[in-house]
């Protein structure tokens, strides 16, 4: 499966409702309590702190794990069909990459894989570092649009210029 998406970076949406939600202090306190953290900080990276990603008909996001311990998303618009979050909770851990389990998942042989069909407005928080996940192929005229929020326990987190180019095709 090919991964195709259309990404708007945080620096392209200054003053937006999406950034206001991302920076909303009560949300940060709620997420910290939910994830058992003393405190969370917004990411300082001007591109990566939050993104809005769109998937059009025929597009999807392939199986992957996230770099951060947990992932927070807000579904802005659902696709007409497809565009669902398929996931496998706790497929790996920091001490065990579970290559055999990952191979079973990629082969379609993991009975614990689940599909979450979200409605617009759904705030989803999950351990993306250890949970394999993907977005199924979008069908129909309406794009799937989702905001991805990046929070960290330590302040000042930035991507390197190389990481920005790899993720967004530009360093600044």
PDB file of C-alpha atoms in Angstrom:
ATOM      1  CA  UNK A   1       0.000   0.000   0.000  1.00  0.00           C
ATOM      2  CA  UNK A   2       1.278   3.417  -0.903  1.00  0.00           C
ATOM      3  CA  UNK A   3       1.070   6.301   1.567  1.00  0.00           C
ATOM      4  CA  UNK A   4      -0.368   9.497   0.112  1.00  0.00           C
ATOM      5  CA  UNK A   5      -1.538  12.529   2.078  1.00  0.00           C
ATOM      6  CA  UNK A   6      -1.693  16.279   1.786  1.00  0.00           C
ATOM      7  CA  UNK A   7      -0.203  18.059   4.791  1.00  0.00           C
ATOM      8  CA  UNK A   8      -0.615  21.614   6.016  1.00  0.00           C
ATOM      9  CA  UNK A   9       2.033  22.526   8.604  1.00  0.00           C
ATOM     10  CA  UNK A  10       1.516  24.705  11.665  1.00  0.00           C
ATOM     11  CA  UNK A  11       3.362  27.656  10.112  1.00  0.00           C
ATOM     12  CA  UNK A  12       0.765  27.707   7.320  1.00  0.00           C
ATOM     13  CA  UNK A  13      -2.229  28.168   9.659  1.00  0.00           C
ATOM     14  CA  UNK A  14      -1.313  30.978  12.093  1.00  0.00           C
ATOM     15  CA  UNK A  15      -4.234  32.192  14.180  1.00  0.00           C
ATOM     16  CA  UNK A  16      -6.375  29.182  13.207  1.00  0.00           C
ATOM     17  CA  UNK A  17      -8.912  27.391  15.381  1.00  0.00           C
ATOM     18  CA  UNK A  18      -6.787  24.236  15.020  1.00  0.00           C
ATOM     19  CA  UNK A  19      -3.770  25.980  16.614  1.00  0.00           C
ATOM     20  CA  UNK A  20      -5.975  27.502  19.321  1.00  0.00           C
ATOM     21  CA  UNK A  21      -7.259  24.031  20.238  1.00  0.00           C
ATOM     22  CA  UNK A  22      -3.713  22.618  20.163  1.00  0.00           C
ATOM     23  CA  UNK A  23      -2.421  25.310  22.543  1.00  0.00           C
ATOM     24  CA  UNK A  24      -5.486  25.290  24.836  1.00  0.00           C
ATOM     25  CA  UNK A  25      -4.060  24.862  28.344  1.00  0.00           C
ATOM     26  CA  UNK A  26      -7.033  22.888  29.755  1.00  0.00           C
ATOM     27  CA  UNK A  27      -6.556  20.371  26.913  1.00  0.00           C
ATOM     28  CA  UNK A  28      -2.875  19.980  27.814  1.00  0.00           C
ATOM     29  CA  UNK A  29      -3.812  19.396  31.474  1.00  0.00           C
ATOM     30  CA  UNK A  30      -6.498  16.869  30.459  1.00  0.00           C
ATOM     31  CA  UNK A  31      -4.091  14.957  28.194  1.00  0.00           C
ATOM     32  CA  UNK A  32      -1.367  14.952  30.860  1.00  0.00           C
ATOM     33  CA  UNK A  33      -3.808  13.481  33.395  1.00  0.00           C
ATOM     34  CA  UNK A  34      -5.110  10.972  30.833  1.00  0.00           C
ATOM     35  CA  UNK A  35      -1.601   9.779  29.963  1.00  0.00           C
ATOM     36  CA  UNK A  36      -0.331   9.791  33.557  1.00  0.00           C
ATOM     37  CA  UNK A  37       2.096  12.681  32.991  1.00  0.00           C
ATOM     38  CA  UNK A  38       2.897  15.496  35.401  1.00  0.00           C
ATOM     39  CA  UNK A  39       2.846  18.069  32.600  1.00  0.00           C
ATOM     40  CA  UNK A  40       2.827  18.280  28.812  1.00  0.00           C
ATOM     41  CA  UNK A  41       4.264  20.947  26.525  1.00  0.00           C
ATOM     42  CA  UNK A  42       3.413  21.994  22.999  1.00  0.00           C
ATOM     43  CA  UNK A  43       6.138  21.270  20.478  1.00  0.00           C
ATOM     44  CA  UNK A  44       8.260  24.271  19.513  1.00  0.00           C
ATOM     45  CA  UNK A  45       8.905  23.121  15.957  1.00  0.00           C
ATOM     46  CA  UNK A  46       7.199  25.628  13.615  1.00  0.00           C
ATOM     47  CA  UNK A  47       6.239  22.929  11.080  1.00  0.00           C
ATOM     48  CA  UNK A  48       5.656  19.781  13.146  1.00  0.00           C
ATOM     49  CA  UNK A  49       3.836  21.092  16.238  1.00  0.00           C
ATOM     50  CA  UNK A  50       0.504  20.425  14.614  1.00  0.00           C
ATOM     51  CA  UNK A  51      -0.476  19.351  11.119  1.00  0.00           C
ATOM     52  CA  UNK A  52      -3.711  19.063   9.217  1.00  0.00           C
ATOM     53  CA  UNK A  53      -3.622  16.064   6.916  1.00  0.00           C
ATOM     54  CA  UNK A  54      -6.055  15.349   4.102  1.00  0.00           C
ATOM     55  CA  UNK A  55      -6.612  12.084   2.259  1.00  0.00           C
ATOM     56  CA  UNK A  56      -8.519  12.033  -1.031  1.00  0.00           C
ATOM     57  CA  UNK A  57     -10.204   9.189  -2.913  1.00  0.00           C
ATOM     58  CA  UNK A  58      -7.752   6.334  -3.444  1.00  0.00           C
ATOM     59  CA  UNK A  59      -5.305   7.630  -0.812  1.00  0.00           C
ATOM     60  CA  UNK A  60      -4.309   6.028   2.477  1.00  0.00           C
ATOM     61  CA  UNK A  61      -1.654   6.003   5.207  1.00  0.00           C
ATOM     62  CA  UNK A  62       0.325   2.774   5.456  1.00  0.00           C
ATOM     63  CA  UNK A  63       1.041   0.800   8.655  1.00  0.00           C
ATOM     64  CA  UNK A  64       3.476   2.588  10.959  1.00  0.00           C
ATOM     65  CA  UNK A  65       4.439   3.385  14.532  1.00  0.00           C
ATOM     66  CA  UNK A  66       4.832   6.979  15.718  1.00  0.00           C
ATOM     67  CA  UNK A  67       8.009   8.479  17.144  1.00  0.00           C
ATOM     68  CA  UNK A  68       6.323  10.014  20.183  1.00  0.00           C
ATOM     69  CA  UNK A  69       4.990   8.025  23.112  1.00  0.00           C
ATOM     70  CA  UNK A  70       1.386   8.947  22.374  1.00  0.00           C
ATOM     71  CA  UNK A  71      -0.561  10.455  19.513  1.00  0.00           C
ATOM     72  CA  UNK A  72      -3.416  12.939  19.687  1.00  0.00           C
ATOM     73  CA  UNK A  73      -5.686  13.551  16.710  1.00  0.00           C
ATOM     74  CA  UNK A  74      -8.891  15.478  16.070  1.00  0.00           C
ATOM     75  CA  UNK A  75     -11.003  14.345  13.120  1.00  0.00           C
ATOM     76  CA  UNK A  76     -12.145  17.473  11.282  1.00  0.00           C
ATOM     77  CA  UNK A  77     -13.973  15.811   8.383  1.00  0.00           C
ATOM     78  CA  UNK A  78     -14.742  12.162   7.676  1.00  0.00           C
ATOM     79  CA  UNK A  79     -14.490  10.613   4.230  1.00  0.00           C
ATOM     80  CA  UNK A  80     -17.683   9.400   2.595  1.00  0.00           C
ATOM     81  CA  UNK A  81     -16.341   5.841   2.815  1.00  0.00           C
ATOM     82  CA  UNK A  82     -13.123   4.358   4.174  1.00  0.00           C
ATOM     83  CA  UNK A  83     -10.511   6.517   5.844  1.00  0.00           C
ATOM     84  CA  UNK A  84     -10.900   4.524   9.044  1.00  0.00           C
ATOM     85  CA  UNK A  85      -8.195   4.067  11.667  1.00  0.00           C
ATOM     86  CA  UNK A  86      -7.026   0.463  11.739  1.00  0.00           C
ATOM     87  CA  UNK A  87      -4.782  -0.332  14.683  1.00  0.00           C
ATOM     88  CA  UNK A  88      -3.140  -3.022  16.770  1.00  0.00           C
ATOM     89  CA  UNK A  89      -2.631  -1.968  20.392  1.00  0.00           C
ATOM     90  CA  UNK A  90       0.653  -2.788  22.160  1.00  0.00           C
ATOM     91  CA  UNK A  91       2.128  -4.704  19.240  1.00  0.00           C
ATOM     92  CA  UNK A  92       5.623  -3.871  20.439  1.00  0.00           C
ATOM     93  CA  UNK A  93       7.328  -2.441  23.508  1.00  0.00           C
ATOM     94  CA  UNK A  94      10.505  -0.503  24.188  1.00  0.00           C
ATOM     95  CA  UNK A  95      12.269  -3.772  25.004  1.00  0.00           C
ATOM     96  CA  UNK A  96      10.695  -5.988  22.337  1.00  0.00           C
ATOM     97  CA  UNK A  97      10.235  -4.939  18.684  1.00  0.00           C
ATOM     98  CA  UNK A  98       8.115  -8.103  18.108  1.00  0.00           C
ATOM     99  CA  UNK A  99       9.165  -8.596  14.481  1.00  0.00           C
ATOM    100  CA  UNK A 100       7.106 -11.798  14.184  1.00  0.00           C
ATOM    101  CA  UNK A 101       3.973 -10.024  15.416  1.00  0.00           C
ATOM    102  CA  UNK A 102       4.542  -7.115  13.028  1.00  0.00           C
ATOM    103  CA  UNK A 103       4.977  -9.584  10.141  1.00  0.00           C
ATOM    104  CA  UNK A 104       1.652 -11.278  11.061  1.00  0.00           C
ATOM    105  CA  UNK A 105      -0.077  -7.875  11.107  1.00  0.00           C
ATOM    106  CA  UNK A 106       1.351  -6.857   7.737  1.00  0.00           C
ATOM    107  CA  UNK A 107       0.273 -10.243   6.362  1.00  0.00           C
ATOM    108  CA  UNK A 108      -3.299  -9.663   7.570  1.00  0.00           C
ATOM    109  CA  UNK A 109      -3.052 -12.514  10.107  1.00  0.00           C
ATOM    110  CA  UNK A 110      -3.401 -10.599  13.391  1.00  0.00           C
ATOM    111  CA  UNK A 111      -6.782 -11.332  15.022  1.00  0.00           C
ATOM    112  CA  UNK A 112      -6.271  -8.449  17.480  1.00  0.00           C
ATOM    113  CA  UNK A 113      -6.234  -5.720  14.800  1.00  0.00           C
ATOM    114  CA  UNK A 114      -9.256  -3.425  15.112  1.00  0.00           C
ATOM    115  CA  UNK A 115     -10.922  -0.698  13.062  1.00  0.00           C
ATOM    116  CA  UNK A 116     -12.156   2.568  14.561  1.00  0.00           C
ATOM    117  CA  UNK A 117     -14.713   4.493  12.525  1.00  0.00           C
ATOM    118  CA  UNK A 118     -14.617   8.035  13.868  1.00  0.00           C
ATOM    119  CA  UNK A 119     -17.074  10.888  13.465  1.00  0.00           C
ATOM    120  CA  UNK A 120     -15.970  14.493  12.926  1.00  0.00           C
ATOM    121  CA  UNK A 121     -15.050  16.045  16.262  1.00  0.00           C
ATOM    122  CA  UNK A 122     -13.584  12.815  17.669  1.00  0.00           C
ATOM    123  CA  UNK A 123     -10.507  13.443  19.817  1.00  0.00           C
ATOM    124  CA  UNK A 124      -8.387  10.282  19.738  1.00  0.00           C
ATOM    125  CA  UNK A 125      -5.446   9.673  22.076  1.00  0.00           C
ATOM    126  CA  UNK A 126      -3.436   6.463  21.802  1.00  0.00           C
ATOM    127  CA  UNK A 127       0.075   5.106  22.373  1.00  0.00           C
ATOM    128  CA  UNK A 128       1.294   5.463  18.793  1.00  0.00           C
ATOM    129  CA  UNK A 129       4.847   4.447  19.664  1.00  0.00           C
ATOM    130  CA  UNK A 130       3.766   0.878  20.480  1.00  0.00           C
ATOM    131  CA  UNK A 131       0.483   0.697  18.570  1.00  0.00           C
ATOM    132  CA  UNK A 132       0.779  -0.064  14.859  1.00  0.00           C
ATOM    133  CA  UNK A 133      -1.806   1.920  12.940  1.00  0.00           C
ATOM    134  CA  UNK A 134      -2.867   3.019   9.486  1.00  0.00           C
ATOM    135  CA  UNK A 135      -5.635   4.886   7.675  1.00  0.00           C
ATOM    136  CA  UNK A 136      -7.613   2.715   5.282  1.00  0.00           C
ATOM    137  CA  UNK A 137      -8.131   3.828   1.680  1.00  0.00           C
ATOM    138  CA  UNK A 138     -10.474   6.797   1.305  1.00  0.00           C
ATOM    139  CA  UNK A 139     -13.378   6.474  -1.133  1.00  0.00           C
ATOM    140  CA  UNK A 140     -15.884   9.031  -2.387  1.00  0.00           C
ATOM    141  CA  UNK A 141     -15.794  12.747  -3.085  1.00  0.00           C
ATOM    142  CA  UNK A 142     -15.260  14.021   0.469  1.00  0.00           C
ATOM    143  CA  UNK A 143     -11.696  14.186   1.823  1.00  0.00           C
ATOM    144  CA  UNK A 144     -10.764  12.814   5.217  1.00  0.00           C
ATOM    145  CA  UNK A 145      -9.206  15.700   7.182  1.00  0.00           C
ATOM    146  CA  UNK A 146      -7.517  15.267  10.533  1.00  0.00           C
ATOM    147  CA  UNK A 147      -5.473  17.483  12.851  1.00  0.00           C
ATOM    148  CA  UNK A 148      -2.451  15.808  14.441  1.00  0.00           C
ATOM    149  CA  UNK A 149      -1.215  17.361  17.695  1.00  0.00           C
ATOM    150  CA  UNK A 150       2.323  16.726  19.019  1.00  0.00           C
ATOM    151  CA  UNK A 151       2.903  17.099  22.760  1.00  0.00           C
ATOM    152  CA  UNK A 152       5.974  16.248  24.837  1.00  0.00           C
ATOM    153  CA  UNK A 153       6.950  15.957  28.491  1.00  0.00           C
ATOM    154  CA  UNK A 154       9.947  18.227  28.007  1.00  0.00           C
ATOM    155  CA  UNK A 155       9.707  21.755  26.602  1.00  0.00           C
ATOM    156  CA  UNK A 156      11.425  22.988  23.451  1.00  0.00           C
ATOM    157  CA  UNK A 157      11.213  19.846  21.273  1.00  0.00           C
ATOM    158  CA  UNK A 158      12.233  20.531  17.664  1.00  0.00           C
ATOM    159  CA  UNK A 159      12.785  18.417  14.544  1.00  0.00           C
ATOM    160  CA  UNK A 160      16.150  18.612  12.842  1.00  0.00           C
ATOM    161  CA  UNK A 161      16.239  20.247   9.390  1.00  0.00           C
ATOM    162  CA  UNK A 162      16.741  16.747   7.921  1.00  0.00           C
ATOM    163  CA  UNK A 163      13.627  15.437   9.686  1.00  0.00           C
ATOM    164  CA  UNK A 164      11.578  18.396   8.427  1.00  0.00           C
ATOM    165  CA  UNK A 165      12.705  17.718   4.861  1.00  0.00           C
ATOM    166  CA  UNK A 166      11.909  14.002   5.271  1.00  0.00           C
ATOM    167  CA  UNK A 167       8.416  14.651   6.663  1.00  0.00           C
ATOM    168  CA  UNK A 168       7.408  17.870   4.898  1.00  0.00           C
ATOM    169  CA  UNK A 169       9.744  18.344   1.950  1.00  0.00           C
ATOM    170  CA  UNK A 170      11.207  21.548   3.370  1.00  0.00           C
ATOM    171  CA  UNK A 171      13.502  22.588   6.210  1.00  0.00           C
ATOM    172  CA  UNK A 172      11.738  25.845   7.078  1.00  0.00           C
TER     173      UNK A 172
END
